[in-house]
PDB file of C-alpha atoms in Angstrom:
ATOM      1  CA  SER A   1       0.679  22.442   3.026  1.00  0.00           C
ATOM      2  CA  GLN A   2      -1.035  19.786   0.751  1.00  0.00           C
ATOM      3  CA  GLN A   3      -1.015  20.151  -2.641  1.00  0.00           C
ATOM      4  CA  GLY A   4      -4.280  19.679  -4.007  1.00  0.00           C
ATOM      5  CA  GLU A   5      -7.565  21.390  -2.432  1.00  0.00           C
ATOM      6  CA  GLU A   6     -10.621  20.335  -3.007  1.00  0.00           C
ATOM      7  CA  ASP A   7     -14.629  21.501  -2.908  1.00  0.00           C
ATOM      8  CA  PRO A   8     -16.978  20.970  -1.491  1.00  0.00           C
ATOM      9  CA  GLN A   9     -15.628  18.883   1.620  1.00  0.00           C
ATOM     10  CA  ALA A  10     -18.737  17.187   1.364  1.00  0.00           C
ATOM     11  CA  LEU A  11     -21.390  16.098  -1.309  1.00  0.00           C
ATOM     12  CA  SER A  12     -24.349  14.276  -0.860  1.00  0.00           C
ATOM     13  CA  ILE A  13     -26.822  13.487  -3.376  1.00  0.00           C
ATOM     14  CA  GLN A  14     -29.431  10.905  -5.103  1.00  0.00           C
ATOM     15  CA  GLU A  15     -28.617   7.822  -6.275  1.00  0.00           C
ATOM     16  CA  GLY A  16     -28.605   8.576 -10.052  1.00  0.00           C
ATOM     17  CA  GLU A  17     -27.849  11.803  -9.927  1.00  0.00           C
ATOM     18  CA  ASN A  18     -24.368  13.070 -11.120  1.00  0.00           C
ATOM     19  CA  ALA A  19     -21.645  14.117  -8.799  1.00  0.00           C
ATOM     20  CA  THR A  20     -18.756  16.606  -9.542  1.00  0.00           C
ATOM     21  CA  MET A  21     -15.940  17.292  -7.620  1.00  0.00           C
ATOM     22  CA  ASN A  22     -12.944  20.101  -8.135  1.00  0.00           C
ATOM     23  CA  CYS A  23      -9.582  20.171  -7.458  1.00  0.00           C
ATOM     24  CA  SER A  24      -6.879  23.162  -7.088  1.00  0.00           C
ATOM     25  CA  TYR A  25      -3.134  22.651  -7.194  1.00  0.00           C
ATOM     26  CA  LYS A  26      -0.550  25.244  -6.522  1.00  0.00           C
ATOM     27  CA  THR A  27       2.971  24.253  -8.549  1.00  0.00           C
ATOM     28  CA  SER A  28       3.218  22.806 -12.333  1.00  0.00           C
ATOM     29  CA  ILE A  29       2.664  19.507 -12.120  1.00  0.00           C
ATOM     30  CA  ASN A  30       3.251  16.387 -14.811  1.00  0.00           C
ATOM     31  CA  ASN A  31       0.273  14.604 -14.094  1.00  0.00           C
ATOM     32  CA  LEU A  32      -2.429  14.896 -11.252  1.00  0.00           C
ATOM     33  CA  GLN A  33      -4.020  11.266  -9.936  1.00  0.00           C
ATOM     34  CA  TRP A  34      -7.385  11.114  -8.300  1.00  0.00           C
ATOM     35  CA  TYR A  35      -7.755   8.200  -5.792  1.00  0.00           C
ATOM     36  CA  ARG A  36     -10.947   6.893  -3.868  1.00  0.00           C
ATOM     37  CA  GLN A  37     -10.771   5.896   0.118  1.00  0.00           C
ATOM     38  CA  ASN A  38     -13.805   4.212   1.860  1.00  0.00           C
ATOM     39  CA  SER A  39     -14.216   4.434   5.110  1.00  0.00           C
ATOM     40  CA  GLY A  40     -11.578   2.751   7.225  1.00  0.00           C
ATOM     41  CA  ARG A  41      -9.488   1.668   4.275  1.00  0.00           C
ATOM     42  CA  GLY A  42      -6.479   2.325   1.897  1.00  0.00           C
ATOM     43  CA  LEU A  43      -6.809   4.072  -1.165  1.00  0.00           C
ATOM     44  CA  VAL A  44      -7.498   2.993  -4.578  1.00  0.00           C
ATOM     45  CA  HIS A  45      -5.775   4.761  -7.786  1.00  0.00           C
ATOM     46  CA  LEU A  46      -8.895   5.853 -10.078  1.00  0.00           C
ATOM     47  CA  ILE A  47      -7.429   7.862 -13.048  1.00  0.00           C
ATOM     48  CA  LEU A  48      -4.274   9.875 -13.571  1.00  0.00           C
ATOM     49  CA  ILE A  49      -4.372  12.523 -16.311  1.00  0.00           C
ATOM     50  CA  ARG A  50      -1.329  13.882 -17.623  1.00  0.00           C
ATOM     51  CA  SER A  51      -0.693  17.563 -17.872  1.00  0.00           C
ATOM     52  CA  ASN A  52      -0.773  17.800 -21.732  1.00  0.00           C
ATOM     53  CA  GLU A  53      -4.623  16.103 -21.566  1.00  0.00           C
ATOM     54  CA  ARG A  54      -7.765  18.106 -21.015  1.00  0.00           C
ATOM     55  CA  GLU A  55     -10.031  15.410 -20.771  1.00  0.00           C
ATOM     56  CA  LYS A  56     -10.204  11.766 -19.747  1.00  0.00           C
ATOM     57  CA  HIS A  57     -13.023   8.970 -19.195  1.00  0.00           C
ATOM     58  CA  SER A  58     -12.720   5.507 -17.742  1.00  0.00           C
ATOM     59  CA  GLY A  59     -16.263   3.857 -17.443  1.00  0.00           C
ATOM     60  CA  ARG A  60     -18.712   6.451 -15.806  1.00  0.00           C
ATOM     61  CA  LEU A  61     -15.561   8.745 -14.854  1.00  0.00           C
ATOM     62  CA  ARG A  62     -14.508  11.907 -16.240  1.00  0.00           C
ATOM     63  CA  VAL A  63     -12.136  14.012 -15.524  1.00  0.00           C
ATOM     64  CA  THR A  64     -10.959  17.303 -16.895  1.00  0.00           C
ATOM     65  CA  LEU A  65      -7.922  19.250 -16.282  1.00  0.00           C
ATOM     66  CA  ASP A  66      -7.411  22.688 -16.712  1.00  0.00           C
ATOM     67  CA  THR A  67      -3.373  23.976 -15.875  1.00  0.00           C
ATOM     68  CA  SER A  68      -4.292  27.662 -16.999  1.00  0.00           C
ATOM     69  CA  LYS A  69      -6.312  27.718 -13.653  1.00  0.00           C
ATOM     70  CA  LYS A  70      -4.700  24.708 -11.929  1.00  0.00           C
ATOM     71  CA  SER A  71      -7.645  22.950 -11.304  1.00  0.00           C
ATOM     72  CA  SER A  72      -9.171  19.599 -12.450  1.00  0.00           C
ATOM     73  CA  SER A  73     -12.641  18.055 -11.697  1.00  0.00           C
ATOM     74  CA  LEU A  74     -13.828  14.692 -11.323  1.00  0.00           C
ATOM     75  CA  LEU A  75     -17.332  13.624 -12.489  1.00  0.00           C
ATOM     76  CA  ILE A  76     -19.339  10.464 -11.600  1.00  0.00           C
ATOM     77  CA  THR A  77     -22.079   9.897 -13.551  1.00  0.00           C
ATOM     78  CA  ALA A  78     -25.145   7.749 -13.050  1.00  0.00           C
ATOM     79  CA  SER A  79     -23.493   7.593  -9.726  1.00  0.00           C
ATOM     80  CA  ARG A  80     -24.722   4.278  -7.126  1.00  0.00           C
ATOM     81  CA  ALA A  81     -24.997   4.080  -3.745  1.00  0.00           C
ATOM     82  CA  ALA A  82     -21.457   1.804  -4.231  1.00  0.00           C
ATOM     83  CA  ASP A  83     -19.822   5.353  -4.943  1.00  0.00           C
ATOM     84  CA  THR A  84     -20.092   6.394  -1.191  1.00  0.00           C
ATOM     85  CA  ALA A  85     -16.644   7.652  -0.311  1.00  0.00           C
ATOM     86  CA  SER A  86     -14.112   9.867   0.344  1.00  0.00           C
ATOM     87  CA  TYR A  87     -12.017  11.205  -3.194  1.00  0.00           C
ATOM     88  CA  PHE A  88      -9.022  12.902  -3.075  1.00  0.00           C
ATOM     89  CA  CYS A  89      -6.642  14.563  -5.598  1.00  0.00           C
ATOM     90  CA  ALA A  90      -2.739  14.087  -5.793  1.00  0.00           C
ATOM     91  CA  SER A  91      -0.388  15.787  -7.269  1.00  0.00           C
ATOM     92  CA  ILE A  92       3.579  15.776  -7.225  1.00  0.00           C
ATOM     93  CA  GLN A  93       4.976  18.451  -5.189  1.00  0.00           C
ATOM     94  CA  GLY A  94       8.966  19.344  -5.898  1.00  0.00           C
ATOM     95  CA  ALA A  95      10.732  16.791  -7.943  1.00  0.00           C
ATOM     96  CA  GLN A  96       9.658  13.808  -5.355  1.00  0.00           C
ATOM     97  CA  LYS A  97       6.397  13.483  -2.756  1.00  0.00           C
ATOM     98  CA  LEU A  98       2.871  12.918  -4.243  1.00  0.00           C
ATOM     99  CA  VAL A  99       0.646  14.781  -1.941  1.00  0.00           C
ATOM    100  CA  PHE A 100      -2.663  14.740  -1.052  1.00  0.00           C
ATOM    101  CA  GLY A 101      -6.142  17.418  -0.540  1.00  0.00           C
ATOM    102  CA  GLN A 102      -8.651  16.964   2.264  1.00  0.00           C
ATOM    103  CA  GLY A 103     -10.519  15.374   0.129  1.00  0.00           C
ATOM    104  CA  THR A 104     -14.267  15.600  -0.892  1.00  0.00           C
ATOM    105  CA  ARG A 105     -17.188  12.851   1.181  1.00  0.00           C
ATOM    106  CA  LEU A 106     -19.601  11.682  -1.106  1.00  0.00           C
ATOM    107  CA  THR A 107     -22.824  10.301   0.016  1.00  0.00           C
ATOM    108  CA  ILE A 108     -24.945   8.647  -2.586  1.00  0.00           C
ATOM    109  CA  ASN A 109     -28.242   8.283  -0.666  1.00  0.00           C
ATOM    110  CA  PRO A 110     -30.743   5.377  -2.007  1.00  0.00           C
TER     111      PRO A 110
ATOM    112  CA  ASN B   1      -0.047 -10.033  -6.916  1.00  0.00           C
ATOM    113  CA  ALA B   2      -0.471  -9.953  -3.157  1.00  0.00           C
ATOM    114  CA  GLY B   3      -0.934  -6.095  -2.962  1.00  0.00           C
ATOM    115  CA  VAL B   4       0.858  -3.535  -0.728  1.00  0.00           C
ATOM    116  CA  MET B   5       1.013  -5.151   3.067  1.00  0.00           C
ATOM    117  CA  GLN B   6       0.928  -3.705   6.043  1.00  0.00           C
ATOM    118  CA  ASN B   7       1.094  -4.506   9.635  1.00  0.00           C
ATOM    119  CA  PRO B   8      -0.504  -4.487  12.153  1.00  0.00           C
ATOM    120  CA  ARG B   9      -3.600  -3.308  11.279  1.00  0.00           C
ATOM    121  CA  HIS B  10      -3.929  -2.428  14.188  1.00  0.00           C
ATOM    122  CA  LEU B  11      -1.294  -1.010  17.039  1.00  0.00           C
ATOM    123  CA  VAL B  12      -2.743  -0.235  21.135  1.00  0.00           C
ATOM    124  CA  ARG B  13       0.855   1.304  22.356  1.00  0.00           C
ATOM    125  CA  ARG B  14       0.932   2.802  25.834  1.00  0.00           C
ATOM    126  CA  ARG B  15       2.402   6.492  26.315  1.00  0.00           C
ATOM    127  CA  GLY B  16       6.537   6.316  25.996  1.00  0.00           C
ATOM    128  CA  GLN B  17       6.255   2.731  23.934  1.00  0.00           C
ATOM    129  CA  GLU B  18       8.044   2.050  20.711  1.00  0.00           C
ATOM    130  CA  ALA B  19       5.424   1.437  17.415  1.00  0.00           C
ATOM    131  CA  ARG B  20       6.637   0.213  14.816  1.00  0.00           C
ATOM    132  CA  LEU B  21       4.638  -0.136  11.413  1.00  0.00           C
ATOM    133  CA  ARG B  22       5.627  -2.627   8.946  1.00  0.00           C
ATOM    134  CA  CYS B  23       4.941  -2.265   4.441  1.00  0.00           C
ATOM    135  CA  SER B  24       5.598  -4.647   2.052  1.00  0.00           C
ATOM    136  CA  PRO B  25       5.262  -2.731  -1.363  1.00  0.00           C
ATOM    137  CA  MET B  26       3.751  -4.870  -4.376  1.00  0.00           C
ATOM    138  CA  LYS B  27       6.177  -7.496  -5.824  1.00  0.00           C
ATOM    139  CA  GLY B  28       8.725  -5.571  -7.863  1.00  0.00           C
ATOM    140  CA  HIS B  29       7.948  -1.988  -7.057  1.00  0.00           C
ATOM    141  CA  SER B  30      10.906  -0.262  -4.886  1.00  0.00           C
ATOM    142  CA  HIS B  31       9.212   3.157  -4.352  1.00  0.00           C
ATOM    143  CA  VAL B  32       7.510   3.219  -0.610  1.00  0.00           C
ATOM    144  CA  TYR B  33       5.533   6.119   0.509  1.00  0.00           C
ATOM    145  CA  TRP B  34       4.297   6.854   4.237  1.00  0.00           C
ATOM    146  CA  TYR B  35       1.227   9.050   5.364  1.00  0.00           C
ATOM    147  CA  ARG B  36      -0.699  10.036   8.268  1.00  0.00           C
ATOM    148  CA  GLN B  37      -4.588  10.833   8.116  1.00  0.00           C
ATOM    149  CA  LEU B  38      -6.937  11.569  11.214  1.00  0.00           C
ATOM    150  CA  PRO B  39     -10.494  11.279  11.181  1.00  0.00           C
ATOM    151  CA  GLU B  40     -12.011  12.944   8.809  1.00  0.00           C
ATOM    152  CA  GLU B  41      -8.973  14.941   7.011  1.00  0.00           C
ATOM    153  CA  GLY B  42      -6.466  13.754   4.150  1.00  0.00           C
ATOM    154  CA  LEU B  43      -3.322  12.014   3.315  1.00  0.00           C
ATOM    155  CA  LYS B  44      -0.378  13.882   5.317  1.00  0.00           C
ATOM    156  CA  PHE B  45       2.644  13.203   3.341  1.00  0.00           C
ATOM    157  CA  MET B  46       5.817  11.907   5.754  1.00  0.00           C
ATOM    158  CA  VAL B  47       8.351  10.360   3.897  1.00  0.00           C
ATOM    159  CA  TYR B  48       9.006   8.909   0.303  1.00  0.00           C
ATOM    160  CA  LEU B  49      12.198   6.111   0.398  1.00  0.00           C
ATOM    161  CA  GLN B  50      13.379   3.568  -2.370  1.00  0.00           C
ATOM    162  CA  LYS B  51      15.724   1.143  -1.687  1.00  0.00           C
ATOM    163  CA  GLU B  52      17.801   1.500   1.188  1.00  0.00           C
ATOM    164  CA  ASN B  53      17.739   5.300   0.373  1.00  0.00           C
ATOM    165  CA  ILE B  54      15.660   8.168   2.517  1.00  0.00           C
ATOM    166  CA  ILE B  55      14.542  10.456  -0.578  1.00  0.00           C
ATOM    167  CA  ASP B  56      12.131  13.144   0.621  1.00  0.00           C
ATOM    168  CA  GLU B  57      11.759  13.311   4.315  1.00  0.00           C
ATOM    169  CA  SER B  58      10.305  16.814   5.286  1.00  0.00           C
ATOM    170  CA  GLY B  59       6.919  15.014   6.578  1.00  0.00           C
ATOM    171  CA  MET B  60       8.544  13.291   8.951  1.00  0.00           C
ATOM    172  CA  PRO B  61       9.103  15.015  12.501  1.00  0.00           C
ATOM    173  CA  LYS B  62      12.518  16.345  13.673  1.00  0.00           C
ATOM    174  CA  GLU B  63      12.305  13.630  16.929  1.00  0.00           C
ATOM    175  CA  ARG B  64      11.116  10.406  17.362  1.00  0.00           C
ATOM    176  CA  PHE B  65       9.670   9.327  13.894  1.00  0.00           C
ATOM    177  CA  SER B  66      12.451   7.721  11.333  1.00  0.00           C
ATOM    178  CA  ALA B  67      11.646   5.244   8.459  1.00  0.00           C
ATOM    179  CA  GLU B  68      14.093   2.972   6.427  1.00  0.00           C
ATOM    180  CA  PHE B  69      13.444   0.866   3.092  1.00  0.00           C
ATOM    181  CA  PRO B  70      16.426  -1.811   3.951  1.00  0.00           C
ATOM    182  CA  LYS B  71      17.343  -3.852   0.707  1.00  0.00           C
ATOM    183  CA  GLU B  72      16.056  -7.026   1.761  1.00  0.00           C
ATOM    184  CA  GLY B  73      12.434  -6.741   3.994  1.00  0.00           C
ATOM    185  CA  PRO B  74       9.594  -4.174   4.119  1.00  0.00           C
ATOM    186  CA  SER B  75       9.939  -0.606   4.921  1.00  0.00           C
ATOM    187  CA  ILE B  76       9.696   0.370   8.581  1.00  0.00           C
ATOM    188  CA  LEU B  77       8.045   3.198  10.248  1.00  0.00           C
ATOM    189  CA  ARG B  78       9.155   3.556  13.177  1.00  0.00           C
ATOM    190  CA  ILE B  79       7.908   6.243  16.339  1.00  0.00           C
ATOM    191  CA  GLN B  80       9.437   5.965  19.586  1.00  0.00           C
ATOM    192  CA  GLN B  81       8.249   7.499  23.177  1.00  0.00           C
ATOM    193  CA  VAL B  82       4.902   7.965  21.403  1.00  0.00           C
ATOM    194  CA  VAL B  83       2.231  10.196  22.717  1.00  0.00           C
ATOM    195  CA  ARG B  84      -0.993  10.683  22.398  1.00  0.00           C
ATOM    196  CA  GLY B  85      -1.302  12.315  19.108  1.00  0.00           C
ATOM    197  CA  ASP B  86       0.876   9.805  17.561  1.00  0.00           C
ATOM    198  CA  SER B  87      -2.447   8.486  17.228  1.00  0.00           C
ATOM    199  CA  ALA B  88      -3.493   7.826  13.733  1.00  0.00           C
ATOM    200  CA  ALA B  89      -3.931   5.976  10.640  1.00  0.00           C
ATOM    201  CA  TYR B  90      -0.649   4.999   8.915  1.00  0.00           C
ATOM    202  CA  PHE B  91      -0.989   4.700   5.052  1.00  0.00           C
ATOM    203  CA  CYS B  92       2.275   2.931   3.616  1.00  0.00           C
ATOM    204  CA  ALA B  93       2.061   3.301  -0.761  1.00  0.00           C
ATOM    205  CA  SER B  94       4.752   1.705  -3.320  1.00  0.00           C
ATOM    206  CA  SER B  95       5.073   2.415  -6.698  1.00  0.00           C
ATOM    207  CA  PRO B  96       7.034   0.974  -9.444  1.00  0.00           C
ATOM    208  CA  LEU B  97       8.789   4.366 -10.864  1.00  0.00           C
ATOM    209  CA  ASN B  98       8.121   7.941  -8.934  1.00  0.00           C
ATOM    210  CA  THR B  99       4.800   8.635  -9.607  1.00  0.00           C
ATOM    211  CA  GLY B 100       4.700  11.558 -10.989  1.00  0.00           C
ATOM    212  CA  THR B 101       6.476  10.507 -14.303  1.00  0.00           C
ATOM    213  CA  GLY B 102       3.272   9.574 -16.312  1.00  0.00           C
ATOM    214  CA  VAL B 103       0.806   6.472 -16.968  1.00  0.00           C
ATOM    215  CA  GLY B 104       1.552   3.266 -15.358  1.00  0.00           C
ATOM    216  CA  THR B 105       3.222   5.044 -12.322  1.00  0.00           C
ATOM    217  CA  GLU B 106       0.226   5.354 -10.178  1.00  0.00           C
ATOM    218  CA  ALA B 107       0.529   4.723  -6.099  1.00  0.00           C
ATOM    219  CA  PHE B 108      -0.648   1.668  -4.613  1.00  0.00           C
ATOM    220  CA  PHE B 109      -2.005   1.535  -0.445  1.00  0.00           C
ATOM    221  CA  GLY B 110      -2.178  -0.369   1.871  1.00  0.00           C
ATOM    222  CA  GLN B 111      -4.805  -0.742   4.000  1.00  0.00           C
ATOM    223  CA  GLY B 112      -2.865   1.109   7.209  1.00  0.00           C
ATOM    224  CA  THR B 113      -1.833   0.321  10.241  1.00  0.00           C
ATOM    225  CA  ARG B 114      -4.225   2.114  12.488  1.00  0.00           C
ATOM    226  CA  LEU B 115      -2.142   3.581  15.515  1.00  0.00           C
ATOM    227  CA  THR B 116      -4.324   4.294  18.845  1.00  0.00           C
ATOM    228  CA  VAL B 117      -1.994   5.222  21.844  1.00  0.00           C
ATOM    229  CA  VAL B 118      -3.593   5.069  24.942  1.00  0.00           C
TER     230      VAL B 118
END
């Protein structure tokens, strides 16, 4: 089974609006990572948040982590058409393997 | 650094043939992951390898699938006697360390190999 579960599965917003995606996980983690995938391409790492961190920023990205609820959120502010992609959270399951959720398909409408 | 290189990008095989997918990790990376992705779905973990060792193959089907990461050369994902259900995109990722250990250990992905079984 996949470690992360993102919601919503699909999100469509207007350019300039903020987009929020959520991720829940099942087991304890050392860190949680977010990745982006453009259609037909490989995944690109966006940001990593450690288990002892609550919030992290990178440009227009803001990630939060709530280990008590086993959940994380990714916020993209001032969205652009180029942000259209699928976004995945990922964490380590067991000792070794990086496991991904089903992803959120984000569409930014111009 | 050329990044993670996968080849071929597209592979067409007839049912019963063998598919061999190659992944060259980034320079200096000794950890390789293979994933399978069906359209509109997430990435399903298949196998995690270090040089000459299979660390976790819990996502690999018991039959027909095998993976290796030799001391020299690329990692290979091999699918014998392919069936139509094997059609998918197969992604390889590499990292310099076990990617669960903290900052700087994110995984870098290749562009994938799209396998079509006809």
